[in-house]
Amino acid sequence: QVQLVESGGGLVQAGGSLRLSCAASGRIFSINHMGWYRQAPDKQRELVALSTSGGSTNYAESVKGRFTISRDNTKNTVYLQMNSLKPEDTAVYYCETYARPYASSSPYDYWGQGTQVTVSS
């Protein structure tokens, strides 16, 4: 099994910054991608940023130029640096990874418990 633990959420004023972290643990054979999703009240969960094992990144249009995703593969950790935050960025942010544990011959999707980000105007 793979466990994801997120940290770094909180309350910040518009224009401020936050940095989210997500560490994957367990008997992990390999990790494909790691990413961040968010879900605002009464809205569907949406992709924020993704980092693939090959080093490429993808971002939602709404966060391009403001958010940066990065990975430390030695620690199985992914980060999301969020700058110039806006009230519409308020949501629960979830870490996600597509990883293969040693006990399995296939990779699976794993999710963190979520961390609240609130941006006040």
PDB file of C-alpha atoms in Angstrom:
ATOM      1  CA  GLN A   1       0.000   0.000   0.000  1.00  0.00           C
ATOM      2  CA  VAL A   2       0.957   3.610  -0.533  1.00  0.00           C
ATOM      3  CA  GLN A   3       0.096   6.382   1.892  1.00  0.00           C
ATOM      4  CA  LEU A   4       0.080  10.089   1.089  1.00  0.00           C
ATOM      5  CA  VAL A   5       0.367  12.734   3.777  1.00  0.00           C
ATOM      6  CA  GLU A   6      -0.185  16.380   2.875  1.00  0.00           C
ATOM      7  CA  SER A   7       0.769  19.485   4.783  1.00  0.00           C
ATOM      8  CA  GLY A   8       1.009  23.219   4.294  1.00  0.00           C
ATOM      9  CA  GLY A   9      -2.564  24.369   3.874  1.00  0.00           C
ATOM     10  CA  GLY A  10      -4.015  27.299   5.756  1.00  0.00           C
ATOM     11  CA  LEU A  11      -5.520  30.756   5.612  1.00  0.00           C
ATOM     12  CA  VAL A  12      -3.844  33.482   3.587  1.00  0.00           C
ATOM     13  CA  GLN A  13      -4.806  36.869   2.220  1.00  0.00           C
ATOM     14  CA  ALA A  14      -5.250  37.444  -1.482  1.00  0.00           C
ATOM     15  CA  GLY A  15      -1.885  37.984  -3.120  1.00  0.00           C
ATOM     16  CA  GLY A  16      -0.120  35.819  -0.589  1.00  0.00           C
ATOM     17  CA  SER A  17       1.690  32.511  -0.943  1.00  0.00           C
ATOM     18  CA  LEU A  18       1.482  28.999   0.433  1.00  0.00           C
ATOM     19  CA  ARG A  19       3.527  25.880  -0.138  1.00  0.00           C
ATOM     20  CA  LEU A  20       1.916  22.461   0.005  1.00  0.00           C
ATOM     21  CA  SER A  21       3.873  19.270   0.540  1.00  0.00           C
ATOM     22  CA  CYS A  22       2.885  15.659   0.018  1.00  0.00           C
ATOM     23  CA  ALA A  23       5.028  12.706   1.023  1.00  0.00           C
ATOM     24  CA  ALA A  24       4.364   9.203  -0.258  1.00  0.00           C
ATOM     25  CA  SER A  25       5.309   6.311   1.989  1.00  0.00           C
ATOM     26  CA  GLY A  26       5.017   2.554   2.044  1.00  0.00           C
ATOM     27  CA  ARG A  27       6.687  -0.224   0.110  1.00  0.00           C
ATOM     28  CA  ILE A  28       6.767   1.609  -3.194  1.00  0.00           C
ATOM     29  CA  PHE A  29       8.245  -0.050  -6.245  1.00  0.00           C
ATOM     30  CA  SER A  30       7.760   2.854  -8.601  1.00  0.00           C
ATOM     31  CA  ILE A  31       5.935   6.148  -8.925  1.00  0.00           C
ATOM     32  CA  ASN A  32       4.568   7.349 -12.213  1.00  0.00           C
ATOM     33  CA  HIS A  33       3.067  10.750 -11.777  1.00  0.00           C
ATOM     34  CA  MET A  34       2.359  12.840  -8.707  1.00  0.00           C
ATOM     35  CA  GLY A  35      -0.050  15.712  -8.739  1.00  0.00           C
ATOM     36  CA  TRP A  36      -2.417  18.055  -7.014  1.00  0.00           C
ATOM     37  CA  TYR A  37      -6.166  18.364  -7.406  1.00  0.00           C
ATOM     38  CA  ARG A  38      -8.595  20.668  -5.672  1.00  0.00           C
ATOM     39  CA  GLN A  39     -12.261  20.717  -4.880  1.00  0.00           C
ATOM     40  CA  ALA A  40     -14.179  23.840  -3.960  1.00  0.00           C
ATOM     41  CA  PRO A  41     -17.609  23.690  -2.301  1.00  0.00           C
ATOM     42  CA  ASP A  42     -20.315  22.546  -4.713  1.00  0.00           C
ATOM     43  CA  LYS A  43     -17.773  22.027  -7.495  1.00  0.00           C
ATOM     44  CA  GLN A  44     -16.163  19.000  -9.044  1.00  0.00           C
ATOM     45  CA  ARG A  45     -12.625  18.015  -8.226  1.00  0.00           C
ATOM     46  CA  GLU A  46     -10.226  19.454 -10.786  1.00  0.00           C
ATOM     47  CA  LEU A  47      -6.603  18.956 -11.725  1.00  0.00           C
ATOM     48  CA  VAL A  48      -4.321  21.749 -10.562  1.00  0.00           C
ATOM     49  CA  ALA A  49      -0.868  20.492 -11.513  1.00  0.00           C
ATOM     50  CA  LEU A  50       0.811  17.244 -12.472  1.00  0.00           C
ATOM     51  CA  SER A  51       4.428  16.107 -12.503  1.00  0.00           C
ATOM     52  CA  THR A  52       5.317  12.993 -14.477  1.00  0.00           C
ATOM     53  CA  SER A  53       8.180  10.612 -13.861  1.00  0.00           C
ATOM     54  CA  GLY A  54       9.740  11.890 -17.058  1.00  0.00           C
ATOM     55  CA  GLY A  55       9.958  15.382 -15.637  1.00  0.00           C
ATOM     56  CA  SER A  56       7.172  17.065 -17.562  1.00  0.00           C
ATOM     57  CA  THR A  57       4.552  19.184 -15.858  1.00  0.00           C
ATOM     58  CA  ASN A  58       0.984  20.174 -16.629  1.00  0.00           C
ATOM     59  CA  TYR A  59      -1.048  22.970 -15.103  1.00  0.00           C
ATOM     60  CA  ALA A  60      -4.624  24.091 -15.105  1.00  0.00           C
ATOM     61  CA  GLU A  61      -5.000  27.277 -17.121  1.00  0.00           C
ATOM     62  CA  SER A  62      -6.271  29.102 -14.073  1.00  0.00           C
ATOM     63  CA  VAL A  63      -3.013  28.590 -12.155  1.00  0.00           C
ATOM     64  CA  LYS A  64      -0.406  28.906 -14.890  1.00  0.00           C
ATOM     65  CA  GLY A  65       2.221  31.459 -14.003  1.00  0.00           C
ATOM     66  CA  ARG A  66       1.207  31.459 -10.335  1.00  0.00           C
ATOM     67  CA  PHE A  67       1.649  27.858  -9.152  1.00  0.00           C
ATOM     68  CA  THR A  68       4.718  25.660  -9.502  1.00  0.00           C
ATOM     69  CA  ILE A  69       4.841  21.915  -8.953  1.00  0.00           C
ATOM     70  CA  SER A  70       8.105  20.212  -8.082  1.00  0.00           C
ATOM     71  CA  ARG A  71       9.256  16.797  -6.908  1.00  0.00           C
ATOM     72  CA  ASP A  72      11.995  15.344  -4.760  1.00  0.00           C
ATOM     73  CA  ASN A  73      12.203  11.781  -6.046  1.00  0.00           C
ATOM     74  CA  THR A  74      14.674  10.803  -3.327  1.00  0.00           C
ATOM     75  CA  LYS A  75      11.970  11.542  -0.765  1.00  0.00           C
ATOM     76  CA  ASN A  76       8.919  10.561  -2.853  1.00  0.00           C
ATOM     77  CA  THR A  77       7.612  14.031  -2.156  1.00  0.00           C
ATOM     78  CA  VAL A  78       5.774  16.512  -4.318  1.00  0.00           C
ATOM     79  CA  TYR A  79       5.380  20.213  -3.626  1.00  0.00           C
ATOM     80  CA  LEU A  80       3.032  22.896  -4.841  1.00  0.00           C
ATOM     81  CA  GLN A  81       4.250  26.465  -4.522  1.00  0.00           C
ATOM     82  CA  MET A  82       1.258  28.768  -4.789  1.00  0.00           C
ATOM     83  CA  ASN A  83       1.882  32.474  -5.353  1.00  0.00           C
ATOM     84  CA  SER A  84      -0.426  35.402  -6.040  1.00  0.00           C
ATOM     85  CA  LEU A  85      -3.284  33.507  -4.475  1.00  0.00           C
ATOM     86  CA  LYS A  86      -6.835  34.538  -5.254  1.00  0.00           C
ATOM     87  CA  PRO A  87     -10.080  33.930  -3.367  1.00  0.00           C
ATOM     88  CA  GLU A  88     -11.144  31.574  -6.144  1.00  0.00           C
ATOM     89  CA  ASP A  89      -8.208  29.334  -5.239  1.00  0.00           C
ATOM     90  CA  THR A  90     -10.015  28.477  -2.018  1.00  0.00           C
ATOM     91  CA  ALA A  91     -10.575  24.718  -1.927  1.00  0.00           C
ATOM     92  CA  VAL A  92      -9.499  21.461  -0.387  1.00  0.00           C
ATOM     93  CA  TYR A  93      -6.301  20.425  -2.120  1.00  0.00           C
ATOM     94  CA  TYR A  94      -5.625  16.732  -2.624  1.00  0.00           C
ATOM     95  CA  CYS A  95      -2.376  15.028  -3.452  1.00  0.00           C
ATOM     96  CA  GLU A  96      -2.584  12.141  -5.905  1.00  0.00           C
ATOM     97  CA  THR A  97      -0.110   9.615  -7.200  1.00  0.00           C
ATOM     98  CA  TYR A  98      -0.162   6.729  -9.666  1.00  0.00           C
ATOM     99  CA  ALA A  99       2.225   4.289  -8.076  1.00  0.00           C
ATOM    100  CA  ARG A 100       3.040   0.614  -7.957  1.00  0.00           C
ATOM    101  CA  PRO A 101       3.597  -0.963  -4.565  1.00  0.00           C
ATOM    102  CA  TYR A 102       5.957  -3.943  -4.245  1.00  0.00           C
ATOM    103  CA  ALA A 103       3.017  -6.180  -3.405  1.00  0.00           C
ATOM    104  CA  SER A 104       1.383  -5.543  -6.754  1.00  0.00           C
ATOM    105  CA  SER A 105       2.224  -6.063 -10.398  1.00  0.00           C
ATOM    106  CA  SER A 106       0.187  -3.025 -11.378  1.00  0.00           C
ATOM    107  CA  PRO A 107       0.113   0.643 -10.407  1.00  0.00           C
ATOM    108  CA  TYR A 108      -2.895   2.204  -8.709  1.00  0.00           C
ATOM    109  CA  ASP A 109      -4.238   5.655  -7.930  1.00  0.00           C
ATOM    110  CA  TYR A 110      -3.700   6.830  -4.383  1.00  0.00           C
ATOM    111  CA  TRP A 111      -5.072   9.960  -2.728  1.00  0.00           C
ATOM    112  CA  GLY A 112      -4.184  12.014   0.293  1.00  0.00           C
ATOM    113  CA  GLN A 113      -6.685  13.129   2.888  1.00  0.00           C
ATOM    114  CA  GLY A 114      -6.758  16.707   1.626  1.00  0.00           C
ATOM    115  CA  THR A 115      -5.646  20.005   3.069  1.00  0.00           C
ATOM    116  CA  GLN A 116      -7.742  23.157   3.224  1.00  0.00           C
ATOM    117  CA  VAL A 117      -6.537  26.305   1.501  1.00  0.00           C
ATOM    118  CA  THR A 118      -8.544  29.447   2.197  1.00  0.00           C
ATOM    119  CA  VAL A 119      -7.760  32.753   0.505  1.00  0.00           C
ATOM    120  CA  SER A 120      -9.451  35.806   1.962  1.00  0.00           C
ATOM    121  CA  SER A 121     -10.168  38.906  -0.071  1.00  0.00           C
TER     122      SER A 121
END
